[in-house]
Backbone as numpy.savetxt, mean C-alpha at the origin, in Angstrom:
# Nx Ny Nz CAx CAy CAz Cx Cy Cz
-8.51 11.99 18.18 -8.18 10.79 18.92 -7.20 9.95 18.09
-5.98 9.63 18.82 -5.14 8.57 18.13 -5.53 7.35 18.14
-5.12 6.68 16.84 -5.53 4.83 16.98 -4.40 4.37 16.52
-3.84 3.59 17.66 -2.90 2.72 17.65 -2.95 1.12 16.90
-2.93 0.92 15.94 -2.85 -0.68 15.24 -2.04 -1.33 15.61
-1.76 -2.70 15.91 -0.90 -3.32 16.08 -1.16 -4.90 15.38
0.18 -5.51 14.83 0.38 -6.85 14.84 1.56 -7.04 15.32
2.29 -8.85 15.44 2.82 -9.19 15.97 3.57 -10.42 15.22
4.49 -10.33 15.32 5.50 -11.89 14.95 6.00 -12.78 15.30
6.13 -13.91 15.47 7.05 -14.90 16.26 7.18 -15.53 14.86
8.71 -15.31 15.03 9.90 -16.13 13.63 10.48 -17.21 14.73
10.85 -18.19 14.33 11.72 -19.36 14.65 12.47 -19.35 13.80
13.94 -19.30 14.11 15.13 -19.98 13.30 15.55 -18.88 12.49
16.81 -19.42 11.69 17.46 -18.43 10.95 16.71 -17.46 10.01
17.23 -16.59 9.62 16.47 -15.56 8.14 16.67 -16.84 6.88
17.41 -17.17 6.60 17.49 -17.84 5.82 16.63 -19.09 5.41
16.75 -19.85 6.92 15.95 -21.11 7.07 14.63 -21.26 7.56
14.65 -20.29 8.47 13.64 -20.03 9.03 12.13 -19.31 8.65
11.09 -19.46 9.38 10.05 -18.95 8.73 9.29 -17.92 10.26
7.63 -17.79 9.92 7.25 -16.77 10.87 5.84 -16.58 10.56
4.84 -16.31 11.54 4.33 -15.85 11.54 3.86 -14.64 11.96
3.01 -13.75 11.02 2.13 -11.92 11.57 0.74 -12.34 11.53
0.67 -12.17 12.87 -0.90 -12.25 13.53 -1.05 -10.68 13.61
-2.26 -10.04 13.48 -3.21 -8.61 13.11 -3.87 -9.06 14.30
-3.21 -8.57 15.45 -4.22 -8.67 16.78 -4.83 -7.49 17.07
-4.64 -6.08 16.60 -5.91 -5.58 16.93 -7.48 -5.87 16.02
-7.41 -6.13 14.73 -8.48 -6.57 14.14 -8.97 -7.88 14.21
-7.55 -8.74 14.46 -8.31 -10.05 14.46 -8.36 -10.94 13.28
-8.23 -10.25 12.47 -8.37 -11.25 11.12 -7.41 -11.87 10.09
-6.88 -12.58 11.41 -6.03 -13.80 10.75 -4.33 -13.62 11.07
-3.80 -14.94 10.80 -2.49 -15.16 11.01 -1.93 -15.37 9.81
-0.53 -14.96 9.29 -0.03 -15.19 7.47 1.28 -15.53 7.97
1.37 -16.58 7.06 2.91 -17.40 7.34 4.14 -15.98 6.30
4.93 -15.96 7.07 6.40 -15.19 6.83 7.83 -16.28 6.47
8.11 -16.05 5.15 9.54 -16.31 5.41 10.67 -15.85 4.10
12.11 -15.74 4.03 12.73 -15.11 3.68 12.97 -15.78 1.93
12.29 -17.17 1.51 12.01 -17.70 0.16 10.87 -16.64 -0.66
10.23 -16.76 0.24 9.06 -16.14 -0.07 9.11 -14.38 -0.49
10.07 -13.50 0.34 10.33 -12.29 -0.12 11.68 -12.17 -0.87
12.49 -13.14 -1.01 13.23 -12.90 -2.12 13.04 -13.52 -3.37
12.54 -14.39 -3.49 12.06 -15.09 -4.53 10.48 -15.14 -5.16
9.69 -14.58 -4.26 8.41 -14.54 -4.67 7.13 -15.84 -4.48
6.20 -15.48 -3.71 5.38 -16.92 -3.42 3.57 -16.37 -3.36
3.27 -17.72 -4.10 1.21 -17.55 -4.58 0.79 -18.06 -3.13
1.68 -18.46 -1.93 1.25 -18.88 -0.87 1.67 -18.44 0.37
2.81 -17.75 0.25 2.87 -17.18 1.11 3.64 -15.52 1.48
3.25 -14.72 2.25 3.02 -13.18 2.33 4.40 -12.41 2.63
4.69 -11.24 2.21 5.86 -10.75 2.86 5.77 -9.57 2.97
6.43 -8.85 4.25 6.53 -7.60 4.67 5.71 -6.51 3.13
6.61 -7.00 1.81 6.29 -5.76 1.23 4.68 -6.16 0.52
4.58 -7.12 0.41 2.56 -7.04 0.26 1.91 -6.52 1.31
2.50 -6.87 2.45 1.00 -5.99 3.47 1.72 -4.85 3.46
2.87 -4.26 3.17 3.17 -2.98 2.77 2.22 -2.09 1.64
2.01 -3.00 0.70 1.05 -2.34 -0.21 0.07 -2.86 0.02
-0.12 -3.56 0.62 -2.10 -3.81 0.83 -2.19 -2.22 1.87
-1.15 -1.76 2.52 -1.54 -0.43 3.39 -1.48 0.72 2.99
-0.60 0.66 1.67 -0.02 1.65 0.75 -1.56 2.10 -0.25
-1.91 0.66 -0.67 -3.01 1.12 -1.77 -4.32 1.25 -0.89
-4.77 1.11 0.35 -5.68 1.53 0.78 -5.72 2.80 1.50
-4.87 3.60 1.87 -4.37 4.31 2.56 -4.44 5.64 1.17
-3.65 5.45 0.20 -3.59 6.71 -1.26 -5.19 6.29 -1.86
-5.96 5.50 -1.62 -7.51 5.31 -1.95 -8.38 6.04 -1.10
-8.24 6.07 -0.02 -8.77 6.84 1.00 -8.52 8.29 0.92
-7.42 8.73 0.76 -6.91 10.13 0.44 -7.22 10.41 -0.21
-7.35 9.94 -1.44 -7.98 10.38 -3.07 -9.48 10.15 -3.27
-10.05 9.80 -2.25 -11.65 9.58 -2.44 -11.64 11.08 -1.72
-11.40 11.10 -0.75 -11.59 12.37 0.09 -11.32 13.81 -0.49
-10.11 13.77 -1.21 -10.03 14.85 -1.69 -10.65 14.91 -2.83
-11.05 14.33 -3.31 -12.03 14.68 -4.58 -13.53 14.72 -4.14
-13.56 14.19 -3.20 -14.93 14.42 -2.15 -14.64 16.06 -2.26
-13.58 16.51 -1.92 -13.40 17.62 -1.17 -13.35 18.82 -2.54
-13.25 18.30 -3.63 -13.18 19.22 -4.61 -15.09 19.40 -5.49
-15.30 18.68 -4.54 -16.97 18.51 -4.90 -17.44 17.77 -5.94
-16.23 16.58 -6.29 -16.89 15.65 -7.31 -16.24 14.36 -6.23
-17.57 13.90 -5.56 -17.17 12.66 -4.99 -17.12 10.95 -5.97
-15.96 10.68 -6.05 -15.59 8.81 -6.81 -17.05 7.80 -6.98
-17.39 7.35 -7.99 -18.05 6.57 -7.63 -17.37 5.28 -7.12
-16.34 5.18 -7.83 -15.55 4.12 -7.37 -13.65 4.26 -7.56
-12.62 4.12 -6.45 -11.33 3.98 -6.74 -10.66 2.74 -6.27
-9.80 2.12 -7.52 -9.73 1.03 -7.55 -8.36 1.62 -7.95
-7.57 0.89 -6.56 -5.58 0.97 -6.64 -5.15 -0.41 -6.31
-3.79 -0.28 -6.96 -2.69 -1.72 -7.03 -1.48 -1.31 -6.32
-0.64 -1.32 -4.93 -0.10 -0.80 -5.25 1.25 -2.04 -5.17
2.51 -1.59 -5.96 3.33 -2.41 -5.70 4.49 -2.13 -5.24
4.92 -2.87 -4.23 6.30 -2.68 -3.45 7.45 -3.34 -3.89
8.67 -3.20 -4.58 9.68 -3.59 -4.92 11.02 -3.88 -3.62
11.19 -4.96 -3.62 12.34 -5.71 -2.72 13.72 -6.07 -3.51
15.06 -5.56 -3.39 15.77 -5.99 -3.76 16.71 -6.32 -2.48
16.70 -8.14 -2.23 17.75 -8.49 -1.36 19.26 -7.83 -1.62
19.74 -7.45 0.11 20.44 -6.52 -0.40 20.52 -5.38 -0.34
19.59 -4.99 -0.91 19.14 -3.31 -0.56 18.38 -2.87 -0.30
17.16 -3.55 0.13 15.78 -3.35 0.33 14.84 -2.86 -0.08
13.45 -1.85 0.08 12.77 -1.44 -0.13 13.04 -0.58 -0.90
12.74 -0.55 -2.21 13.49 0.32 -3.33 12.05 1.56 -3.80
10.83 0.96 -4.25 10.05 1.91 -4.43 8.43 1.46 -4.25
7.81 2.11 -4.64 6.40 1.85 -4.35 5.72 2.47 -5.93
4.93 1.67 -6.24 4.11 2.08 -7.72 2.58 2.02 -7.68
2.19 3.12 -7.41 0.67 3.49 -7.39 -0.35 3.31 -8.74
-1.14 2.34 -8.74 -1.91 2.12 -10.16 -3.11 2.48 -9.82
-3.86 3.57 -10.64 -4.85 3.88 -9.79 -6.01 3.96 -10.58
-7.15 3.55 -10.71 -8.47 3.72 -11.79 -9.25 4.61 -11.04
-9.93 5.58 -11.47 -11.33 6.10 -10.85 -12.15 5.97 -11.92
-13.58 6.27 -11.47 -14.68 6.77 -11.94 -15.46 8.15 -11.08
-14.67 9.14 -12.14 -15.26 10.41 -11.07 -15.97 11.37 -11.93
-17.20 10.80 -12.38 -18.18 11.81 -12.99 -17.94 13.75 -12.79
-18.38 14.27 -13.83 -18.10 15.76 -13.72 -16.74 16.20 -13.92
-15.33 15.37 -14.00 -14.00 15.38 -14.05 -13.30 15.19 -14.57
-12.53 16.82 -15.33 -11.52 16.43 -15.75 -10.07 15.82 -16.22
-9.53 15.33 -16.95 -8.02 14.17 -16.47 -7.08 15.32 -15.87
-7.03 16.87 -16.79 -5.88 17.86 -15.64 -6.62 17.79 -14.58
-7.13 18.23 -13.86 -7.64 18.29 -12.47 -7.86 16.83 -11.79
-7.67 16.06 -12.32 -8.10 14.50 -11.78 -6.58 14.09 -11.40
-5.60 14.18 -12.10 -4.45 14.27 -12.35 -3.37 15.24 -10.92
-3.83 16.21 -10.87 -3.73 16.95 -9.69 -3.92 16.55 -8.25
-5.62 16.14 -8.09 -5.45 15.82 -7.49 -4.93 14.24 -7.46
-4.55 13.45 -7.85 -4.23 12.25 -7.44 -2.67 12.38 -7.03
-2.02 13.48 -7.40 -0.64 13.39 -6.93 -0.26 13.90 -5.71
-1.69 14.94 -5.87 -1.16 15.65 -4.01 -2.01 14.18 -2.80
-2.64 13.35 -3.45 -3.42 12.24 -2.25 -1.86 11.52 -2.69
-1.37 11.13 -3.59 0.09 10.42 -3.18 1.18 10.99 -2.63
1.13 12.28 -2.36 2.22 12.83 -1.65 1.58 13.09 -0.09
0.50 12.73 0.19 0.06 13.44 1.21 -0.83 12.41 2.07
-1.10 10.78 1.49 -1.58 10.34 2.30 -0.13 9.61 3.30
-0.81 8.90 4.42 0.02 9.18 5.58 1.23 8.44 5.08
0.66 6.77 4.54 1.67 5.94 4.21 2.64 6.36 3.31
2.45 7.44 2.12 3.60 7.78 1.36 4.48 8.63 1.94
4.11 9.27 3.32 4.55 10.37 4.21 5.62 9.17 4.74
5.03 8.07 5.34 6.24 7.54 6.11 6.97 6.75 5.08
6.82 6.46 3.95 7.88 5.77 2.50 8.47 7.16 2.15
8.62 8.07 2.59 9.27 9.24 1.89 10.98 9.12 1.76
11.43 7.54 2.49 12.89 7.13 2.03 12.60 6.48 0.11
11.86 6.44 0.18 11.27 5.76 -1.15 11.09 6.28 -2.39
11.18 5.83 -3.43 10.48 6.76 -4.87 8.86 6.00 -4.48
8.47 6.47 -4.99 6.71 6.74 -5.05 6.36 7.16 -6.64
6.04 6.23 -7.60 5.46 6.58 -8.86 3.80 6.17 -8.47
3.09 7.16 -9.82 1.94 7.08 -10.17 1.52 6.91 -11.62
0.37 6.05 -11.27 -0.05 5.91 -12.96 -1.32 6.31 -12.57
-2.45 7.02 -13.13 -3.47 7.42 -12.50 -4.62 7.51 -14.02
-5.82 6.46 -13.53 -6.67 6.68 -15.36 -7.70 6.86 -14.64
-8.37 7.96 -15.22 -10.00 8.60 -14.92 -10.19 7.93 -16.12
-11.63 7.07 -15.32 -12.36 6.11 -16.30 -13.55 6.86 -16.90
């Protein structure tokens, strides 16, 4: 079965001057102010395309990498990712940087290592950043 997500925007006014909000109307949880200070310059208050880019990026290669190590028969007790999206006005979306901690009892760092690169090449979101570099830093705790 497919699941369709959706949010939504209404910007007023220029890129420049202007600002915006992304409402998450299929979940519901919440509205985040948008504007173009904020993704070129950086803001503690307010959100831009490339954070909820990696808020989808690092939950999305967490999910993949729990699973496949589920799948190698040593299931995570816990995976804990950062991921970060780089913006250069100008040229845009330049790369994505996967920081990744586990705790995966029974597991080695070569094989831990393994798999964490095929869950970054293979979960969905790095599938659709594949215009992108995609690094990994990956520490079995």
């Amino acid at each position: 079965m497919a699941v369709t997500s959706e949010a939504a925007t209404a910007w007023k006014g220029s890129l420049f001057e202007g600002s915006g909000e992304v409402t998450f109307t299929s979940s519901g949880i919440g509205t985040f102010d948008v504007n173009w200070k904020a993704r070129s310059e950086g803001s503690s208050s307010v959100t831009t395309p490339e954070e909820l880019l990696a808020g989808a990026h690092s939950a999305c290669f967490s999910m993949a990498l729990s699973n496949a190590l589920a799948d190698n028969g040593t299931a995570p007790e816990s995976v804990d990712t950062t991921a970060s999206i780089t913006f250069k006005p100008g040229t845009g979306i330049t790369g994505s940087h996967l920081n990744v901690n586990a705790v995966v009892p029974g597991l080695d760092d070569e094989t831990f290592q393994k798999i964490a690169a095929d869950a970054k090449a293979n979960c969905p979101v790095s599938q659709a950043l594949a215009g992108i570099e995609i690094t990994l830093e990956a520490t079995l705790a």
